[in-house]
Amino acid sequence: MTHILLLGGTTEAGLLARALADAGLRTVYSYAGRTAAPVAQPVPVRVGGFGGVAGLQAYLRDQRISHVVDATHPFAAQMSRNAVAACAALGLPLIGYERSGWVAGPGDDWRAVPDIAAAVAALPDRAARVFLAIGRQHLAAFAARPQHSYLLRLVDCPESLPLPQAQVVVARGPFTTEADLALLRAQAITHIVAKNAGGTGARAKLDAARLLGLPVILIDRPALPQRQVAGSVAEVMRWLGHSADLGV
Ligand SMILES: NC(=O)c1ccc[n+]([C@@H]2O[C@H](COP(=O)([O-])OP(=O)(O)OC[C@H]3O[C@@H](n4cnc5c(N)ncnc54)[C@H](OP(=O)(O)O)[C@@H]3O)[C@@H](O)[C@H]2O)c1
């Protein structure tokens, strides 16, 4: 019987959950548990890490999961690697929902860097006002450049911050170009640091940066192991239709 594990934490995973629920496919949505109040989903939800590849394998077996759909963020590489390894070990079908990376167009001033360390190094020497749109996990690396003041946009208000000059805006995407334009202007931002996440939910800050002629230091995606991928909800549903027992 079909039982899908949907690895989530993204806008796209929410859209998939809706489609899977509408199709009547038994699905469990998995959150890592990084945010205090995760978005509600139209399918049952579980929260928290599985305990590495071995823990994920045990979960897949115990819950009699038949298919895994990895719709995690493109920078959630550890989860995606674990899913590939666990599914390969158990012979379970896996598909990754991959959104295309953003590509610079006319008027964009993007400097691509391979990782967080390179993003830190790419900041100017003179004091700048930096919109650090990279989430919460890697903020400490920017403490190496304490001359800058940083604007952070986070889903939850953190209890403490590893940066000396930082201000937090608590907000959850998707964001609009108009709102991000207003934010960049009001905060007198001079530089943006962002991950090349792709998709629509976090794109607005790049469009706003282009309108203001601001430089964007854009961190490339981490490499992932070979796996089957889909680029849309419809493709994932087609994949399931071909390989799933839909008589649930
Ligand atoms: N990284 C980002 O920039 C970013 C941005 C937006 C949203 N997110 C979402 O935030 C979550 C965590 O991202 P991350 O970058 O910390 O991931 P990560 O570095 O790839 O994962 C670290 C560990 O967190 C657990 N984990 C991650 N995603 C999980 C999920 N959906 N369900 C259950 N456990 C999960 C796993 O723990 P175990 O090894 O114990 O199983 C994994 O090994 C992901 O769900 C991702 O979609 C991430």
PDB file of N, CA and C and ligand atoms in Angstrom, residues 5-11 13 29-35 46-56 70-82 99 133-138 155 195 197 222 224, ligand 1:
ATOM      1  N   LEU A   5       6.621   9.309   2.365  1.00  0.00           N
ATOM      2  CA  LEU A   5       7.302  10.212   3.297  1.00  0.00           C
ATOM      3  C   LEU A   5       7.691  11.447   2.498  1.00  0.00           C
ATOM      4  N   LEU A   6       7.166  12.602   2.910  1.00  0.00           N
ATOM      5  CA  LEU A   6       7.472  13.871   2.245  1.00  0.00           C
ATOM      6  C   LEU A   6       8.405  14.666   3.153  1.00  0.00           C
ATOM      7  N   LEU A   7       9.662  14.772   2.739  1.00  0.00           N
ATOM      8  CA  LEU A   7      10.644  15.545   3.512  1.00  0.00           C
ATOM      9  C   LEU A   7      10.450  17.005   3.146  1.00  0.00           C
ATOM     10  N   GLY A   8      10.120  17.839   4.137  1.00  0.00           N
ATOM     11  CA  GLY A   8       9.636  19.178   3.812  1.00  0.00           C
ATOM     12  C   GLY A   8      10.453  20.307   4.397  1.00  0.00           C
ATOM     13  N   GLY A   9       9.744  21.369   4.758  1.00  0.00           N
ATOM     14  CA  GLY A   9      10.393  22.563   5.287  1.00  0.00           C
ATOM     15  C   GLY A   9      10.488  23.678   4.255  1.00  0.00           C
ATOM     16  N   THR A  10       9.730  23.549   3.161  1.00  0.00           N
ATOM     17  CA  THR A  10       9.780  24.544   2.086  1.00  0.00           C
ATOM     18  C   THR A  10       8.360  24.863   1.602  1.00  0.00           C
ATOM     19  N   THR A  11       8.231  25.981   0.903  1.00  0.00           N
ATOM     20  CA  THR A  11       6.949  26.342   0.284  1.00  0.00           C
ATOM     21  C   THR A  11       6.514  25.240  -0.685  1.00  0.00           C
ATOM     22  N   ALA A  13       7.198  22.063  -0.651  1.00  0.00           N
ATOM     23  CA  ALA A  13       6.725  20.857   0.040  1.00  0.00           C
ATOM     24  C   ALA A  13       5.271  21.029   0.471  1.00  0.00           C
ATOM     25  N   TYR A  29       4.234  14.134   6.404  1.00  0.00           N
ATOM     26  CA  TYR A  29       5.098  15.286   6.114  1.00  0.00           C
ATOM     27  C   TYR A  29       6.113  15.393   7.245  1.00  0.00           C
ATOM     28  N   SER A  30       7.376  15.501   6.898  1.00  0.00           N
ATOM     29  CA  SER A  30       8.419  15.553   7.932  1.00  0.00           C
ATOM     30  C   SER A  30       9.078  16.920   8.004  1.00  0.00           C
ATOM     31  N   TYR A  31       9.049  17.495   9.214  1.00  0.00           N
ATOM     32  CA  TYR A  31       9.776  18.735   9.509  1.00  0.00           C
ATOM     33  C   TYR A  31      11.009  18.397  10.338  1.00  0.00           C
ATOM     34  N   ALA A  32      12.089  19.163  10.132  1.00  0.00           N
ATOM     35  CA  ALA A  32      13.277  18.987  10.975  1.00  0.00           C
ATOM     36  C   ALA A  32      13.027  19.480  12.397  1.00  0.00           C
ATOM     37  N   GLY A  33      12.108  20.456  12.531  1.00  0.00           N
ATOM     38  CA  GLY A  33      11.823  21.017  13.854  1.00  0.00           C
ATOM     39  C   GLY A  33      12.641  22.259  14.147  1.00  0.00           C
ATOM     40  N   ARG A  34      13.014  22.986  13.109  1.00  0.00           N
ATOM     41  CA  ARG A  34      13.838  24.191  13.300  1.00  0.00           C
ATOM     42  C   ARG A  34      13.025  25.402  13.749  1.00  0.00           C
ATOM     43  N   THR A  35      11.723  25.433  13.430  1.00  0.00           N
ATOM     44  CA  THR A  35      10.933  26.616  13.770  1.00  0.00           C
ATOM     45  C   THR A  35       9.922  26.283  14.870  1.00  0.00           C
ATOM     46  N   ARG A  46       5.142  14.774  11.147  1.00  0.00           N
ATOM     47  CA  ARG A  46       6.070  14.352  12.188  1.00  0.00           C
ATOM     48  C   ARG A  46       7.179  15.408  12.257  1.00  0.00           C
ATOM     49  N   VAL A  47       7.795  15.534  13.430  1.00  0.00           N
ATOM     50  CA  VAL A  47       8.795  16.591  13.603  1.00  0.00           C
ATOM     51  C   VAL A  47      10.059  16.029  14.246  1.00  0.00           C
ATOM     52  N   GLY A  48      11.225  16.432  13.696  1.00  0.00           N
ATOM     53  CA  GLY A  48      12.510  16.074  14.305  1.00  0.00           C
ATOM     54  C   GLY A  48      13.346  15.177  13.414  1.00  0.00           C
ATOM     55  N   GLY A  49      14.663  15.203  13.662  1.00  0.00           N
ATOM     56  CA  GLY A  49      15.573  14.361  12.878  1.00  0.00           C
ATOM     57  C   GLY A  49      15.270  12.882  13.086  1.00  0.00           C
ATOM     58  N   PHE A  50      15.746  12.070  12.151  1.00  0.00           N
ATOM     59  CA  PHE A  50      15.507  10.623  12.218  1.00  0.00           C
ATOM     60  C   PHE A  50      16.641   9.909  12.948  1.00  0.00           C
ATOM     61  N   GLY A  51      17.796  10.573  13.051  1.00  0.00           N
ATOM     62  CA  GLY A  51      18.966   9.923  13.643  1.00  0.00           C
ATOM     63  C   GLY A  51      19.874   9.353  12.562  1.00  0.00           C
ATOM     64  N   GLY A  52      20.205  10.204  11.575  1.00  0.00           N
ATOM     65  CA  GLY A  52      21.134   9.780  10.525  1.00  0.00           C
ATOM     66  C   GLY A  52      20.525   8.752   9.590  1.00  0.00           C
ATOM     67  N   VAL A  53      21.390   8.154   8.766  1.00  0.00           N
ATOM     68  CA  VAL A  53      20.915   7.198   7.751  1.00  0.00           C
ATOM     69  C   VAL A  53      20.276   5.981   8.428  1.00  0.00           C
ATOM     70  N   ALA A  54      20.911   5.485   9.497  1.00  0.00           N
ATOM     71  CA  ALA A  54      20.392   4.289  10.173  1.00  0.00           C
ATOM     72  C   ALA A  54      19.012   4.581  10.765  1.00  0.00           C
ATOM     73  N   GLY A  55      18.864   5.765  11.381  1.00  0.00           N
ATOM     74  CA  GLY A  55      17.574   6.129  11.972  1.00  0.00           C
ATOM     75  C   GLY A  55      16.502   6.280  10.911  1.00  0.00           C
ATOM     76  N   LEU A  56      16.880   6.854   9.785  1.00  0.00           N
ATOM     77  CA  LEU A  56      15.915   7.029   8.695  1.00  0.00           C
ATOM     78  C   LEU A  56      15.500   5.665   8.135  1.00  0.00           C
ATOM     79  N   ASP A  70      11.662  13.963  -1.587  1.00  0.00           N
ATOM     80  CA  ASP A  70      12.538  14.899  -0.881  1.00  0.00           C
ATOM     81  C   ASP A  70      12.295  16.303  -1.422  1.00  0.00           C
ATOM     82  N   ALA A  71      11.513  17.067  -0.663  1.00  0.00           N
ATOM     83  CA  ALA A  71      11.224  18.455  -1.078  1.00  0.00           C
ATOM     84  C   ALA A  71      11.864  19.420  -0.083  1.00  0.00           C
ATOM     85  N   THR A  72      12.997  19.023   0.466  1.00  0.00           N
ATOM     86  CA  THR A  72      13.709  19.921   1.387  1.00  0.00           C
ATOM     87  C   THR A  72      14.361  21.053   0.585  1.00  0.00           C
ATOM     88  N   HIS A  73      14.834  22.032   1.314  1.00  0.00           N
ATOM     89  CA  HIS A  73      15.518  23.190   0.712  1.00  0.00           C
ATOM     90  C   HIS A  73      16.787  22.706   0.009  1.00  0.00           C
ATOM     91  N   PRO A  74      17.167  23.340  -1.122  1.00  0.00           N
ATOM     92  CA  PRO A  74      18.377  22.880  -1.837  1.00  0.00           C
ATOM     93  C   PRO A  74      19.648  22.941  -0.981  1.00  0.00           C
ATOM     94  N   PHE A  75      19.623  23.718   0.102  1.00  0.00           N
ATOM     95  CA  PHE A  75      20.809  23.777   0.973  1.00  0.00           C
ATOM     96  C   PHE A  75      20.724  22.776   2.127  1.00  0.00           C
ATOM     97  N   ALA A  76      19.645  22.028   2.218  1.00  0.00           N
ATOM     98  CA  ALA A  76      19.520  20.984   3.253  1.00  0.00           C
ATOM     99  C   ALA A  76      20.173  19.710   2.713  1.00  0.00           C
ATOM    100  N   ALA A  77      21.466  19.792   2.452  1.00  0.00           N
ATOM    101  CA  ALA A  77      22.155  18.716   1.726  1.00  0.00           C
ATOM    102  C   ALA A  77      22.307  17.449   2.556  1.00  0.00           C
ATOM    103  N   GLN A  78      22.468  17.595   3.869  1.00  0.00           N
ATOM    104  CA  GLN A  78      22.664  16.391   4.690  1.00  0.00           C
ATOM    105  C   GLN A  78      21.425  15.503   4.647  1.00  0.00           C
ATOM    106  N   MET A  79      20.257  16.151   4.781  1.00  0.00           N
ATOM    107  CA  MET A  79      19.006  15.376   4.744  1.00  0.00           C
ATOM    108  C   MET A  79      18.863  14.671   3.392  1.00  0.00           C
ATOM    109  N   SER A  80      19.179  15.403   2.332  1.00  0.00           N
ATOM    110  CA  SER A  80      19.035  14.812   0.995  1.00  0.00           C
ATOM    111  C   SER A  80      20.010  13.650   0.791  1.00  0.00           C
ATOM    112  N   ARG A  81      21.238  13.804   1.291  1.00  0.00           N
ATOM    113  CA  ARG A  81      22.217  12.701   1.178  1.00  0.00           C
ATOM    114  C   ARG A  81      21.739  11.497   1.970  1.00  0.00           C
ATOM    115  N   ASN A  82      21.217  11.741   3.174  1.00  0.00           N
ATOM    116  CA  ASN A  82      20.734  10.634   3.999  1.00  0.00           C
ATOM    117  C   ASN A  82      19.584   9.901   3.311  1.00  0.00           C
ATOM    118  N   ARG A  99      14.044  22.767  -7.429  1.00  0.00           N
ATOM    119  CA  ARG A  99      13.719  24.003  -8.143  1.00  0.00           C
ATOM    120  C   ARG A  99      14.991  24.484  -8.839  1.00  0.00           C
ATOM    121  N   ALA A 133      20.625  37.324   4.339  1.00  0.00           N
ATOM    122  CA  ALA A 133      19.390  36.553   4.139  1.00  0.00           C
ATOM    123  C   ALA A 133      19.730  35.069   3.981  1.00  0.00           C
ATOM    124  N   ILE A 134      20.336  34.497   5.015  1.00  0.00           N
ATOM    125  CA  ILE A 134      20.817  33.110   4.909  1.00  0.00           C
ATOM    126  C   ILE A 134      20.235  32.217   5.997  1.00  0.00           C
ATOM    127  N   GLY A 135      19.220  32.693   6.697  1.00  0.00           N
ATOM    128  CA  GLY A 135      18.675  31.892   7.793  1.00  0.00           C
ATOM    129  C   GLY A 135      19.552  32.034   9.031  1.00  0.00           C
ATOM    130  N   ARG A 136      19.450  31.067   9.942  1.00  0.00           N
ATOM    131  CA  ARG A 136      20.007  31.227  11.280  1.00  0.00           C
ATOM    132  C   ARG A 136      21.310  30.466  11.491  1.00  0.00           C
ATOM    133  N   GLN A 137      21.499  29.399  10.675  1.00  0.00           N
ATOM    134  CA  GLN A 137      22.529  28.411  11.030  1.00  0.00           C
ATOM    135  C   GLN A 137      23.979  28.886  10.942  1.00  0.00           C
ATOM    136  N   HIS A 138      24.291  29.737   9.970  1.00  0.00           N
ATOM    137  CA  HIS A 138      25.707  30.029   9.705  1.00  0.00           C
ATOM    138  C   HIS A 138      26.085  31.468  10.023  1.00  0.00           C
ATOM    139  N   VAL A 155      12.602  33.399  10.940  1.00  0.00           N
ATOM    140  CA  VAL A 155      11.223  32.959  11.204  1.00  0.00           C
ATOM    141  C   VAL A 155      10.884  33.118  12.686  1.00  0.00           C
ATOM    142  N   LYS A 195      21.451  32.798  -0.332  1.00  0.00           N
ATOM    143  CA  LYS A 195      21.722  31.476  -0.908  1.00  0.00           C
ATOM    144  C   LYS A 195      20.974  31.370  -2.234  1.00  0.00           C
ATOM    145  N   ALA A 197      18.731  29.766  -3.647  1.00  0.00           N
ATOM    146  CA  ALA A 197      17.706  28.777  -3.317  1.00  0.00           C
ATOM    147  C   ALA A 197      16.841  28.435  -4.523  1.00  0.00           C
ATOM    148  N   PRO A 222      25.008  23.454  -2.563  1.00  0.00           N
ATOM    149  CA  PRO A 222      25.899  22.320  -2.317  1.00  0.00           C
ATOM    150  C   PRO A 222      25.608  21.191  -3.313  1.00  0.00           C
ATOM    151  N   LEU A 224      24.793  17.465  -4.579  1.00  0.00           N
ATOM    152  CA  LEU A 224      23.998  16.352  -4.045  1.00  0.00           C
ATOM    153  C   LEU A 224      24.308  15.094  -4.832  1.00  0.00           C
TER     154      LEU A 224
HETATM  155  N1  LIG B   1      19.241  25.117   4.796  1.00  0.00           N
HETATM  156  C1  LIG B   1      18.463  26.122   4.464  1.00  0.00           C
HETATM  157  O1  LIG B   1      18.917  27.182   3.983  1.00  0.00           O
HETATM  158  C2  LIG B   1      16.977  25.996   4.628  1.00  0.00           C
HETATM  159  C3  LIG B   1      16.131  27.052   4.213  1.00  0.00           C
HETATM  160  C4  LIG B   1      14.753  26.922   4.336  1.00  0.00           C
HETATM  161  C5  LIG B   1      14.218  25.766   4.875  1.00  0.00           C
HETATM  162  N2  LIG B   1      15.062  24.757   5.265  1.00  0.00           N
HETATM  163  C6  LIG B   1      14.450  23.543   5.823  1.00  0.00           C
HETATM  164  O2  LIG B   1      14.929  23.414   7.139  1.00  0.00           O
HETATM  165  C7  LIG B   1      15.168  22.044   7.445  1.00  0.00           C
HETATM  166  C8  LIG B   1      16.564  21.867   7.995  1.00  0.00           C
HETATM  167  O3  LIG B   1      17.494  22.313   7.031  1.00  0.00           O
HETATM  168  P1  LIG B   1      19.045  22.067   7.252  1.00  0.00           P
HETATM  169  O4  LIG B   1      19.775  22.854   6.235  1.00  0.00           O
HETATM  170  O5  LIG B   1      19.359  22.197   8.699  1.00  0.00           O
HETATM  171  O6  LIG B   1      19.130  20.519   6.855  1.00  0.00           O
HETATM  172  P2  LIG B   1      20.420  19.543   6.803  1.00  0.00           P
HETATM  173  O7  LIG B   1      21.628  20.270   7.241  1.00  0.00           O
HETATM  174  O8  LIG B   1      20.414  18.869   5.491  1.00  0.00           O
HETATM  175  O9  LIG B   1      19.983  18.453   7.862  1.00  0.00           O
HETATM  176  C9  LIG B   1      20.593  18.274   9.125  1.00  0.00           C
HETATM  177  C10 LIG B   1      19.772  17.256   9.859  1.00  0.00           C
HETATM  178  O10 LIG B   1      18.487  17.791  10.199  1.00  0.00           O
HETATM  179  C11 LIG B   1      17.501  16.765  10.085  1.00  0.00           C
HETATM  180  N3  LIG B   1      16.542  17.149   9.043  1.00  0.00           N
HETATM  181  C12 LIG B   1      16.704  18.040   8.040  1.00  0.00           C
HETATM  182  N4  LIG B   1      15.580  18.163   7.335  1.00  0.00           N
HETATM  183  C13 LIG B   1      14.675  17.331   7.894  1.00  0.00           C
HETATM  184  C14 LIG B   1      13.327  17.017   7.626  1.00  0.00           C
HETATM  185  N5  LIG B   1      12.634  17.634   6.631  1.00  0.00           N
HETATM  186  N6  LIG B   1      12.714  16.095   8.422  1.00  0.00           N
HETATM  187  C15 LIG B   1      13.375  15.506   9.448  1.00  0.00           C
HETATM  188  N7  LIG B   1      14.649  15.772   9.761  1.00  0.00           N
HETATM  189  C16 LIG B   1      15.289  16.674   8.991  1.00  0.00           C
HETATM  190  C17 LIG B   1      18.245  15.489   9.762  1.00  0.00           C
HETATM  191  O11 LIG B   1      18.610  14.939  11.019  1.00  0.00           O
HETATM  192  P3  LIG B   1      18.882  13.364  11.225  1.00  0.00           P
HETATM  193  O12 LIG B   1      20.221  13.101  10.626  1.00  0.00           O
HETATM  194  O13 LIG B   1      18.815  13.204  12.703  1.00  0.00           O
HETATM  195  O14 LIG B   1      17.779  12.643  10.505  1.00  0.00           O
HETATM  196  C18 LIG B   1      19.466  16.010   9.040  1.00  0.00           C
HETATM  197  O15 LIG B   1      20.548  15.118   9.014  1.00  0.00           O
HETATM  198  C19 LIG B   1      14.923  21.238   6.171  1.00  0.00           C
HETATM  199  O16 LIG B   1      13.695  20.590   6.324  1.00  0.00           O
HETATM  200  C20 LIG B   1      14.866  22.286   5.064  1.00  0.00           C
HETATM  201  O17 LIG B   1      13.960  21.947   4.062  1.00  0.00           O
HETATM  202  C21 LIG B   1      16.413  24.852   5.159  1.00  0.00           C
END
